[in-house]
Amino acid sequence: MNKRGTLDLFRVEIAGAGTPFVQTLTSYLCAVAAAHNRSPTAMLGIVGRHAGVSLETMAGHLAGTDGSIVNGYGTLQRQVLTALSRASGRSDLIQTCLGQFTPVFAPKGGRAVKVNRHWCSRCYAEMRLKGVDAYDFLLLQLVELKICPDHLVELQSRCGNCGSHQLTLPTNCKLDICGKCGAWLGAFVAAPLDTDLESAAYQKWLVNVLVELLMSHDAVASLLTGREVSKFLRELLAVTRLTQKQLATRVNIPVDTLRQWIHSRNKPTIASLLRACANLGVSPASLYLDPQLAAHQLSFPFLSPTIYRCTRDAPRKQHSQELIRNAIALQLSRTELPFLGTKELARNLEIPLSILYFHDPEGCKLLTRRLRRHRSVKREYKKSNLVRSAERVLARMEREGQPLTRRIFVERLMARSKCSIWVAKDLFPIELRKFLSKDGPL
């Protein structure tokens, strides 16, 4: 420890600092660990002890696929960021994660970044040609984004050789080397973006707005209060003269979720906010800088086509109580097979089973009781037939002079009746005891 109270760590610069392609916090931790010839988890324990933060208990947790949450926001991210900042004496590590957006997004910051680490193989190839150690871009780890902004190819999350996901904090600190088979991840060519897909326009829009959002974090961080989305939606309702239901239909979210955003009872996740902004045609960065101005700058008419289409469930059908009761009465009136049970009847009517019980509970109970009674009779009939077949098999074995062994009994019983080998084995000692207690064969 030096006179400033920080650890004597090697000075490791932040790759891509001040640009949209800044490296992630976990990538910076791997670079620091590699400079000191330590593993990332061991380095995390060292800086945690110096900063007075207990990170040893969660080091093993972060070593798995859950290490990506450090690049988002939340309690765990704040602890790791504080420990690294105090140990290295740097105050600009906040740009390597989404910690500055904590007040405005939903409390669970793990949803802001992808669960598995994503990369662009062409970016890894360019880093190797420049002689630079590979690192991960924070931009590529954000949810919803599926393409590389530079090369317009799909991002990869699995090794092209063994197909395994890559750890966020690999033990060898090599982010471009597969931790399972050792293959170089930059050697596998990624698929280009299909421009014919409907999502292609949404991905290109995401590239622009996410770059703008990351570049404006210094200006936005000092202004965020957590009520920006509420102010924007209130101003938008006042300008457009729409109802909350009409606006929810436009944004493709449930109206109850929209009400919670308006009244600041709940905060949107970054994924839901990006989809809503895409439908409205507004940038998230401008929304956070000045919510009222962003609402007034929207282009009208308001019901123009959008670039993002969210799949919604079909509206619920209104089920006829008379039709359901008539269908149940028809099944109860049948005296011969086949008659349907409640599950098969609900499937034929294309309704949930709970709706069937709601409209005619007594009829459903009678139908279920009748089906159970039928199954019980059928089960007893099959059991009696199997017992008679076992008795005939033993009698024939004695007539032919064969030994009464389980192997021969099981083979003959399975050939005579459709039963499993386990049922035949369990039946052998019971029927053999009955057979030997009688005076000779049947």
Short mmCIF file of C-alpha atoms in Angstrom, two decimals:
data_model
loop_
_atom_site.label_atom_id
_atom_site.label_comp_id
_atom_site.label_asym_id
_atom_site.label_seq_id
_atom_site.Cartn_x
_atom_site.Cartn_y
_atom_site.Cartn_z
CA MET A 1 0.00 0.00 0.00
CA ASN A 2 1.35 3.46 -0.90
CA LYS A 3 1.00 6.83 0.83
CA ARG A 4 -2.29 7.59 -0.94
CA GLY A 5 -3.91 4.56 0.66
CA THR A 6 -4.16 2.61 -2.58
CA LEU A 7 -2.56 -0.67 -3.60
CA ASP A 8 0.63 -0.57 -5.65
CA LEU A 9 -1.09 -1.96 -8.74
CA PHE A 10 0.31 -1.69 -12.21
CA ARG A 11 -1.30 1.14 -14.14
CA VAL A 12 -3.79 -0.50 -16.47
CA GLU A 13 -5.56 1.86 -18.83
CA ILE A 14 -9.23 1.49 -19.69
CA ALA A 15 -9.52 0.29 -23.27
CA GLY A 16 -11.83 2.48 -25.36
CA ALA A 17 -12.26 5.06 -22.59
CA GLY A 18 -14.39 8.01 -23.69
CA THR A 19 -15.77 6.14 -26.72
CA PRO A 20 -18.89 3.99 -27.25
CA PHE A 21 -16.60 0.93 -27.44
CA VAL A 22 -15.33 1.11 -23.86
CA GLN A 23 -14.50 -2.23 -22.27
CA THR A 24 -16.62 -3.83 -19.57
CA LEU A 25 -15.79 -3.80 -15.87
CA THR A 26 -15.17 -7.56 -15.87
CA SER A 27 -12.87 -7.17 -18.88
CA TYR A 28 -10.91 -4.49 -17.01
CA LEU A 29 -10.68 -6.80 -13.97
CA CYS A 30 -9.25 -9.54 -16.22
CA ALA A 31 -6.67 -7.07 -17.58
CA VAL A 32 -5.61 -6.06 -14.04
CA ALA A 33 -5.40 -9.73 -12.98
CA ALA A 34 -3.32 -10.63 -16.05
CA ALA A 35 -0.90 -7.76 -15.34
CA HIS A 36 -0.29 -9.15 -11.84
CA ASN A 37 -0.24 -12.82 -12.93
CA ARG A 38 -3.34 -13.67 -10.88
CA SER A 39 -6.72 -15.11 -11.68
CA PRO A 40 -9.69 -12.68 -11.74
CA THR A 41 -11.30 -14.24 -8.67
CA ALA A 42 -8.03 -14.07 -6.70
CA MET A 43 -7.55 -10.44 -7.75
CA LEU A 44 -11.12 -9.71 -6.70
CA GLY A 45 -10.40 -11.04 -3.22
CA ILE A 46 -7.24 -8.90 -2.93
CA VAL A 47 -8.92 -5.61 -3.87
CA GLY A 48 -11.95 -6.51 -1.76
CA ARG A 49 -9.88 -6.99 1.40
CA HIS A 50 -8.12 -3.67 0.78
CA ALA A 51 -11.41 -1.80 0.25
CA GLY A 52 -13.06 -3.41 3.26
CA VAL A 53 -15.59 -5.23 1.11
CA SER A 54 -16.04 -8.97 1.57
CA LEU A 55 -15.84 -10.34 -1.96
CA GLU A 56 -14.39 -13.79 -1.17
CA THR A 57 -17.80 -15.31 -0.56
CA MET A 58 -19.11 -14.15 -3.95
CA ALA A 59 -15.90 -14.76 -5.94
CA GLY A 60 -16.96 -18.31 -6.75
CA HIS A 61 -20.44 -17.06 -7.67
CA LEU A 62 -18.95 -14.50 -10.08
CA ALA A 63 -16.61 -17.07 -11.62
CA GLY A 64 -19.58 -18.75 -13.28
CA THR A 65 -22.00 -17.35 -15.83
CA ASP A 66 -23.40 -14.90 -13.23
CA GLY A 67 -20.33 -12.68 -13.54
CA SER A 68 -22.07 -10.63 -16.22
CA ILE A 69 -24.20 -8.83 -13.60
CA VAL A 70 -21.08 -6.88 -12.57
CA ASN A 71 -21.35 -5.01 -15.87
CA GLY A 72 -24.92 -3.91 -15.10
CA TYR A 73 -25.95 -2.11 -11.93
CA GLY A 74 -27.02 -3.05 -8.44
CA THR A 75 -25.52 -3.96 -5.08
CA LEU A 76 -22.98 -6.50 -6.34
CA GLN A 77 -21.83 -4.23 -9.16
CA ARG A 78 -21.48 -1.31 -6.74
CA GLN A 79 -19.32 -3.37 -4.36
CA VAL A 80 -16.96 -4.57 -7.10
CA LEU A 81 -16.74 -1.06 -8.61
CA THR A 82 -15.98 0.49 -5.19
CA ALA A 83 -13.30 -2.08 -4.43
CA LEU A 84 -11.55 -1.62 -7.79
CA SER A 85 -11.78 2.18 -7.64
CA ARG A 86 -10.28 2.34 -4.14
CA ALA A 87 -7.53 -0.17 -4.92
CA SER A 88 -6.44 1.45 -8.18
CA GLY A 89 -7.15 5.07 -7.29
CA ARG A 90 -9.25 5.55 -10.42
CA SER A 91 -12.49 7.51 -10.45
CA ASP A 92 -13.45 6.87 -14.10
CA LEU A 93 -14.33 3.16 -13.83
CA ILE A 94 -18.04 4.06 -13.75
CA GLN A 95 -18.00 4.24 -17.56
CA THR A 96 -17.23 0.50 -17.79
CA CYS A 97 -20.66 -0.46 -16.43
CA LEU A 98 -24.22 0.86 -16.16
CA GLY A 99 -23.92 2.06 -12.57
CA GLN A 100 -24.82 5.64 -13.51
CA PHE A 101 -28.28 4.49 -14.68
CA THR A 102 -29.24 2.93 -11.33
CA PRO A 103 -31.92 5.56 -10.46
CA VAL A 104 -33.95 5.15 -13.66
CA PHE A 105 -34.10 1.43 -14.40
CA ALA A 106 -35.72 -1.48 -12.57
CA PRO A 107 -33.96 -2.54 -9.34
CA LYS A 108 -32.61 -5.83 -10.73
CA GLY A 109 -29.60 -4.71 -12.74
CA GLY A 110 -28.80 -8.19 -14.04
CA ARG A 111 -31.50 -7.74 -16.66
CA ALA A 112 -29.65 -4.82 -18.25
CA VAL A 113 -26.91 -7.03 -19.69
CA LYS A 114 -26.96 -10.42 -21.38
CA VAL A 115 -26.57 -13.49 -19.20
CA ASN A 116 -23.85 -14.99 -21.40
CA ARG A 117 -20.86 -13.10 -22.74
CA HIS A 118 -21.19 -11.96 -26.38
CA TRP A 119 -18.45 -10.93 -28.78
CA CYS A 120 -17.71 -10.19 -32.43
CA SER A 121 -15.18 -12.53 -34.02
CA ARG A 122 -14.07 -9.86 -36.50
CA CYS A 123 -13.33 -7.44 -33.66
CA TYR A 124 -11.17 -10.12 -32.00
CA ALA A 125 -9.34 -10.62 -35.30
CA GLU A 126 -8.66 -6.89 -35.62
CA MET A 127 -7.36 -6.75 -32.03
CA ARG A 128 -4.92 -9.58 -32.75
CA LEU A 129 -3.64 -7.83 -35.89
CA LYS A 130 -3.02 -4.65 -33.85
CA GLY A 131 -1.26 -6.63 -31.12
CA VAL A 132 -3.82 -5.62 -28.49
CA ASP A 133 -5.11 -7.96 -25.80
CA ALA A 134 -8.73 -8.87 -26.50
CA TYR A 135 -11.41 -7.21 -24.39
CA ASP A 136 -15.20 -7.12 -24.35
CA PHE A 137 -17.22 -4.07 -25.38
CA LEU A 138 -19.86 -2.88 -22.92
CA LEU A 139 -22.07 -1.98 -25.88
CA LEU A 140 -22.20 -5.60 -27.09
CA GLN A 141 -23.27 -6.89 -23.67
CA LEU A 142 -26.46 -4.79 -23.50
CA VAL A 143 -29.75 -6.61 -23.95
CA GLU A 144 -31.66 -6.48 -27.25
CA LEU A 145 -28.52 -5.75 -29.32
CA LYS A 146 -27.68 -8.73 -31.54
CA ILE A 147 -25.26 -7.26 -34.12
CA CYS A 148 -21.83 -5.66 -34.09
CA PRO A 149 -22.08 -1.91 -34.88
CA ASP A 150 -18.83 -1.87 -36.87
CA HIS A 151 -19.16 -5.01 -39.00
CA LEU A 152 -22.98 -5.53 -39.00
CA VAL A 153 -22.62 -9.25 -38.25
CA GLU A 154 -24.43 -11.28 -35.64
CA LEU A 155 -22.85 -11.50 -32.21
CA GLN A 156 -21.60 -14.86 -30.97
CA SER A 157 -22.05 -16.37 -27.53
CA ARG A 158 -20.76 -19.91 -28.10
CA CYS A 159 -17.46 -21.35 -29.22
CA GLY A 160 -17.58 -22.39 -32.88
CA ASN A 161 -15.56 -25.52 -32.11
CA CYS A 162 -17.12 -27.05 -28.98
CA GLY A 163 -20.32 -24.97 -28.74
CA SER A 164 -19.83 -23.99 -25.08
CA HIS A 165 -20.65 -20.64 -23.48
CA GLN A 166 -17.68 -18.58 -22.26
CA LEU A 167 -17.16 -17.41 -18.69
CA THR A 168 -17.26 -13.70 -18.00
CA LEU A 169 -14.20 -14.04 -15.72
CA PRO A 170 -12.02 -16.77 -17.28
CA THR A 171 -9.23 -18.20 -15.13
CA ASN A 172 -6.54 -17.59 -17.76
CA CYS A 173 -7.73 -13.97 -18.34
CA LYS A 174 -7.79 -14.66 -22.11
CA LEU A 175 -11.16 -13.44 -23.38
CA ASP A 176 -10.56 -14.55 -26.99
CA ILE A 177 -9.60 -18.13 -26.07
CA CYS A 178 -12.25 -20.79 -25.38
CA GLY A 179 -12.02 -21.89 -21.76
CA LYS A 180 -13.05 -25.45 -22.62
CA CYS A 181 -11.28 -26.48 -25.85
CA GLY A 182 -8.68 -23.70 -26.17
CA ALA A 183 -9.79 -22.57 -29.64
CA TRP A 184 -9.33 -18.97 -30.74
CA LEU A 185 -12.77 -17.34 -30.83
CA GLY A 186 -11.79 -14.93 -33.61
CA ALA A 187 -11.33 -17.76 -36.11
CA PHE A 188 -15.05 -18.48 -36.50
CA VAL A 189 -16.81 -16.32 -39.08
CA ALA A 190 -20.06 -14.76 -37.88
CA ALA A 191 -23.21 -14.67 -40.01
CA PRO A 192 -23.96 -11.30 -41.68
CA LEU A 193 -27.10 -9.39 -40.79
CA ASP A 194 -30.13 -10.39 -42.86
CA THR A 195 -31.50 -7.07 -44.09
CA ASP A 196 -34.77 -8.69 -45.17
CA LEU A 197 -35.81 -9.42 -41.60
CA GLU A 198 -38.21 -7.06 -39.84
CA SER A 199 -35.84 -6.87 -36.89
CA ALA A 200 -32.97 -5.51 -39.04
CA ALA A 201 -34.30 -1.94 -38.83
CA TYR A 202 -34.76 -2.32 -35.08
CA GLN A 203 -31.15 -3.52 -34.67
CA LYS A 204 -29.78 -0.59 -36.68
CA TRP A 205 -31.88 1.80 -34.60
CA LEU A 206 -30.54 0.16 -31.43
CA VAL A 207 -26.94 0.72 -32.54
CA ASN A 208 -27.51 4.47 -32.85
CA VAL A 209 -29.47 5.01 -29.64
CA LEU A 210 -27.25 2.80 -27.46
CA VAL A 211 -24.14 4.58 -28.70
CA GLU A 212 -25.81 7.90 -27.91
CA LEU A 213 -26.88 6.64 -24.47
CA LEU A 214 -23.39 5.48 -23.51
CA MET A 215 -21.76 8.66 -24.79
CA SER A 216 -24.14 10.87 -22.78
CA HIS A 217 -23.64 9.12 -19.46
CA ASP A 218 -21.51 11.97 -18.04
CA ALA A 219 -24.14 14.59 -18.84
CA VAL A 220 -27.06 12.37 -17.82
CA ALA A 221 -25.65 11.00 -14.56
CA SER A 222 -25.82 14.33 -12.73
CA LEU A 223 -29.43 14.99 -13.84
CA LEU A 224 -31.10 11.64 -13.15
CA THR A 225 -33.76 11.62 -10.45
CA GLY A 226 -35.67 8.46 -11.32
CA ARG A 227 -38.83 10.30 -12.44
CA GLU A 228 -37.81 11.01 -16.05
CA VAL A 229 -40.01 8.29 -17.56
CA SER A 230 -43.00 9.46 -15.50
CA LYS A 231 -42.53 13.09 -16.58
CA PHE A 232 -42.15 12.06 -20.23
CA LEU A 233 -45.31 9.93 -20.24
CA ARG A 234 -47.38 12.57 -18.45
CA GLU A 235 -46.27 15.24 -20.91
CA LEU A 236 -46.90 12.90 -23.84
CA LEU A 237 -50.46 12.18 -22.70
CA ALA A 238 -51.09 15.90 -22.35
CA VAL A 239 -49.70 16.72 -25.82
CA THR A 240 -51.33 13.89 -27.77
CA ARG A 241 -54.66 13.91 -25.89
CA LEU A 242 -54.56 10.13 -25.76
CA THR A 243 -55.92 7.94 -22.99
CA GLN A 244 -53.64 5.63 -21.06
CA LYS A 245 -55.17 2.63 -22.82
CA GLN A 246 -54.54 4.10 -26.27
CA LEU A 247 -50.95 4.93 -25.39
CA ALA A 248 -50.38 1.44 -23.96
CA THR A 249 -51.69 -0.07 -27.21
CA ARG A 250 -49.33 2.15 -29.19
CA VAL A 251 -46.30 1.22 -27.05
CA ASN A 252 -47.27 -2.48 -26.96
CA ILE A 253 -47.22 -2.85 -23.19
CA PRO A 254 -50.00 -3.71 -20.71
CA VAL A 255 -51.96 -0.70 -19.50
CA ASP A 256 -51.28 -1.63 -15.86
CA THR A 257 -47.53 -1.48 -16.53
CA LEU A 258 -47.94 1.93 -18.15
CA ARG A 259 -49.85 3.22 -15.11
CA GLN A 260 -47.08 2.04 -12.80
CA TRP A 261 -44.51 3.90 -14.91
CA ILE A 262 -46.63 7.06 -14.91
CA HIS A 263 -47.10 7.06 -11.13
CA SER A 264 -43.44 6.02 -10.50
CA ARG A 265 -44.55 2.89 -8.68
CA ASN A 266 -42.32 0.77 -10.85
CA LYS A 267 -39.39 1.43 -13.16
CA PRO A 268 -38.92 -0.09 -16.62
CA THR A 269 -36.16 -2.52 -17.48
CA ILE A 270 -33.74 -1.39 -20.14
CA ALA A 271 -35.23 -3.89 -22.62
CA SER A 272 -38.83 -2.70 -22.13
CA LEU A 273 -37.72 0.94 -22.29
CA LEU A 274 -35.86 0.42 -25.57
CA ARG A 275 -38.88 -1.26 -27.14
CA ALA A 276 -41.18 1.50 -25.97
CA CYS A 277 -38.81 4.18 -27.31
CA ALA A 278 -38.59 2.36 -30.64
CA ASN A 279 -42.38 2.37 -30.94
CA LEU A 280 -42.54 6.08 -30.07
CA GLY A 281 -39.56 7.09 -32.18
CA VAL A 282 -37.66 8.80 -29.36
CA SER A 283 -34.08 8.34 -28.17
CA PRO A 284 -33.60 7.22 -24.54
CA ALA A 285 -30.75 9.73 -24.15
CA SER A 286 -32.97 12.70 -25.12
CA LEU A 287 -35.69 11.32 -22.85
CA TYR A 288 -33.37 11.42 -19.83
CA LEU A 289 -31.80 14.79 -20.70
CA ASP A 290 -35.12 16.65 -20.98
CA PRO A 291 -38.34 14.58 -20.71
CA GLN A 292 -40.73 17.46 -21.49
CA LEU A 293 -38.77 18.56 -24.56
CA ALA A 294 -38.55 14.98 -25.84
CA ALA A 295 -42.35 14.63 -25.61
CA HIS A 296 -42.90 17.83 -27.63
CA GLN A 297 -40.38 16.86 -30.31
CA LEU A 298 -42.19 13.65 -31.35
CA SER A 299 -43.33 13.59 -34.96
CA PHE A 300 -47.06 13.43 -35.69
CA PRO A 301 -49.40 11.86 -36.79
CA PHE A 302 -48.83 9.67 -33.79
CA LEU A 303 -50.23 6.45 -35.29
CA SER A 304 -47.46 6.01 -37.87
CA PRO A 305 -45.91 2.52 -38.48
CA THR A 306 -43.21 1.46 -36.02
CA ILE A 307 -39.94 -0.39 -36.54
CA TYR A 308 -40.48 -2.76 -33.65
CA ARG A 309 -43.35 -5.21 -33.50
CA CYS A 310 -43.92 -6.99 -30.22
CA THR A 311 -45.84 -10.26 -30.36
CA ARG A 312 -48.98 -10.07 -28.25
CA ASP A 313 -51.31 -12.82 -27.16
CA ALA A 314 -54.66 -13.03 -28.90
CA PRO A 315 -57.62 -11.56 -26.97
CA ARG A 316 -59.50 -13.98 -24.75
CA LYS A 317 -62.63 -15.60 -26.12
CA GLN A 318 -66.00 -15.23 -24.45
CA HIS A 319 -67.07 -18.77 -23.62
CA SER A 320 -70.74 -19.77 -23.73
CA GLN A 321 -71.94 -21.32 -20.47
CA GLU A 322 -74.83 -23.09 -22.25
CA LEU A 323 -72.48 -24.68 -24.78
CA ILE A 324 -70.17 -25.98 -22.06
CA ARG A 325 -73.00 -27.42 -19.99
CA ASN A 326 -74.54 -29.13 -23.04
CA ALA A 327 -71.18 -30.73 -23.89
CA ILE A 328 -70.81 -32.08 -20.33
CA ALA A 329 -74.41 -33.38 -20.31
CA LEU A 330 -73.78 -35.17 -23.61
CA GLN A 331 -70.81 -37.02 -22.13
CA LEU A 332 -72.78 -37.97 -19.02
CA SER A 333 -75.65 -39.34 -21.13
CA ARG A 334 -73.41 -41.84 -22.89
CA THR A 335 -73.58 -45.35 -21.43
CA GLU A 336 -71.00 -46.97 -23.68
CA LEU A 337 -67.45 -46.12 -24.57
CA PRO A 338 -65.93 -43.91 -25.69
CA PHE A 339 -66.77 -40.99 -23.44
CA LEU A 340 -64.37 -38.15 -22.70
CA GLY A 341 -62.91 -36.94 -19.43
CA THR A 342 -62.70 -33.32 -18.36
CA LYS A 343 -59.24 -32.75 -19.83
CA GLU A 344 -60.11 -34.23 -23.24
CA LEU A 345 -63.41 -32.32 -23.27
CA ALA A 346 -61.69 -29.01 -22.49
CA ARG A 347 -59.15 -29.70 -25.23
CA ASN A 348 -61.90 -30.39 -27.77
CA LEU A 349 -63.75 -27.21 -26.79
CA GLU A 350 -60.45 -25.24 -26.93
CA ILE A 351 -60.93 -23.77 -23.49
CA PRO A 352 -58.88 -23.98 -20.26
CA LEU A 353 -59.81 -26.67 -17.78
CA SER A 354 -60.50 -24.01 -15.14
CA ILE A 355 -63.20 -22.45 -17.36
CA LEU A 356 -64.87 -25.85 -17.67
CA TYR A 357 -65.02 -26.25 -13.87
CA PHE A 358 -66.13 -22.64 -13.43
CA HIS A 359 -69.26 -22.92 -15.61
CA ASP A 360 -70.41 -26.42 -14.47
CA PRO A 361 -68.55 -27.66 -11.36
CA GLU A 362 -71.09 -30.37 -10.48
CA GLY A 363 -71.13 -31.82 -13.97
CA CYS A 364 -67.33 -31.90 -14.04
CA LYS A 365 -67.22 -33.72 -10.70
CA LEU A 366 -69.71 -36.34 -11.94
CA LEU A 367 -67.75 -36.82 -15.15
CA THR A 368 -64.46 -37.19 -13.24
CA ARG A 369 -65.98 -39.67 -10.78
CA ARG A 370 -67.40 -41.71 -13.65
CA LEU A 371 -64.06 -41.78 -15.45
CA ARG A 372 -62.24 -42.90 -12.29
CA ARG A 373 -64.75 -45.70 -11.75
CA HIS A 374 -64.33 -46.85 -15.35
CA ARG A 375 -60.55 -46.82 -15.06
CA SER A 376 -60.70 -48.77 -11.80
CA VAL A 377 -62.91 -51.47 -13.39
CA LYS A 378 -60.65 -51.62 -16.43
CA ARG A 379 -57.56 -51.91 -14.22
CA GLU A 380 -59.08 -54.79 -12.21
CA TYR A 381 -60.09 -56.56 -15.42
CA LYS A 382 -56.56 -56.34 -16.79
CA LYS A 383 -55.15 -57.59 -13.48
CA SER A 384 -57.48 -60.64 -13.41
CA ASN A 385 -56.58 -61.51 -17.01
CA LEU A 386 -52.88 -61.27 -16.17
CA VAL A 387 -53.30 -63.57 -13.14
CA ARG A 388 -55.14 -66.20 -15.25
CA SER A 389 -52.39 -66.01 -17.87
CA ALA A 390 -49.74 -66.53 -15.16
CA GLU A 391 -51.58 -69.59 -13.82
CA ARG A 392 -51.80 -71.11 -17.31
CA VAL A 393 -48.10 -70.45 -17.92
CA LEU A 394 -47.10 -72.26 -14.70
CA ALA A 395 -49.43 -75.17 -15.44
CA ARG A 396 -48.01 -75.60 -18.93
CA MET A 397 -44.43 -75.42 -17.64
CA GLU A 398 -45.16 -78.30 -15.23
CA ARG A 399 -46.88 -80.36 -17.92
CA GLU A 400 -43.87 -80.00 -20.19
CA GLY A 401 -41.51 -80.93 -17.39
CA GLN A 402 -39.65 -77.63 -17.38
CA PRO A 403 -38.18 -76.16 -14.18
CA LEU A 404 -40.32 -73.50 -12.55
CA THR A 405 -37.74 -70.72 -12.85
CA ARG A 406 -38.39 -67.00 -13.04
CA ARG A 407 -36.53 -66.54 -16.33
CA ILE A 408 -38.72 -69.04 -18.24
CA PHE A 409 -41.87 -67.72 -16.56
CA VAL A 410 -41.09 -64.10 -17.47
CA GLU A 411 -40.35 -64.98 -21.11
CA ARG A 412 -43.55 -66.97 -21.58
CA LEU A 413 -45.78 -64.49 -19.72
CA MET A 414 -44.47 -61.53 -21.74
CA ALA A 415 -45.06 -63.48 -24.97
CA ARG A 416 -48.60 -64.40 -23.88
CA SER A 417 -49.74 -61.03 -22.48
CA LYS A 418 -48.70 -57.43 -22.93
CA CYS A 419 -46.94 -56.71 -19.65
CA SER A 420 -43.56 -55.30 -18.72
CA ILE A 421 -40.67 -57.36 -17.44
CA TRP A 422 -40.96 -55.75 -14.01
CA VAL A 423 -44.62 -56.69 -13.64
CA ALA A 424 -43.83 -60.28 -14.66
CA LYS A 425 -40.95 -60.50 -12.16
CA ASP A 426 -43.11 -59.17 -9.33
CA LEU A 427 -45.94 -61.56 -10.21
CA PHE A 428 -43.76 -64.72 -10.30
CA PRO A 429 -43.27 -65.37 -6.52
CA ILE A 430 -46.93 -64.64 -5.75
CA GLU A 431 -48.33 -67.00 -8.39
CA LEU A 432 -45.68 -69.67 -7.74
CA ARG A 433 -46.66 -69.78 -4.06
CA LYS A 434 -50.35 -70.22 -5.02
CA PHE A 435 -49.50 -72.87 -7.60
CA LEU A 436 -47.38 -75.00 -5.23
CA SER A 437 -50.04 -74.84 -2.52
CA LYS A 438 -52.52 -76.60 -4.80
CA ASP A 439 -52.63 -80.37 -5.41
CA GLY A 440 -51.02 -80.58 -8.79
CA PRO A 441 -51.48 -78.53 -11.94
CA LEU A 442 -54.72 -76.86 -12.98
#
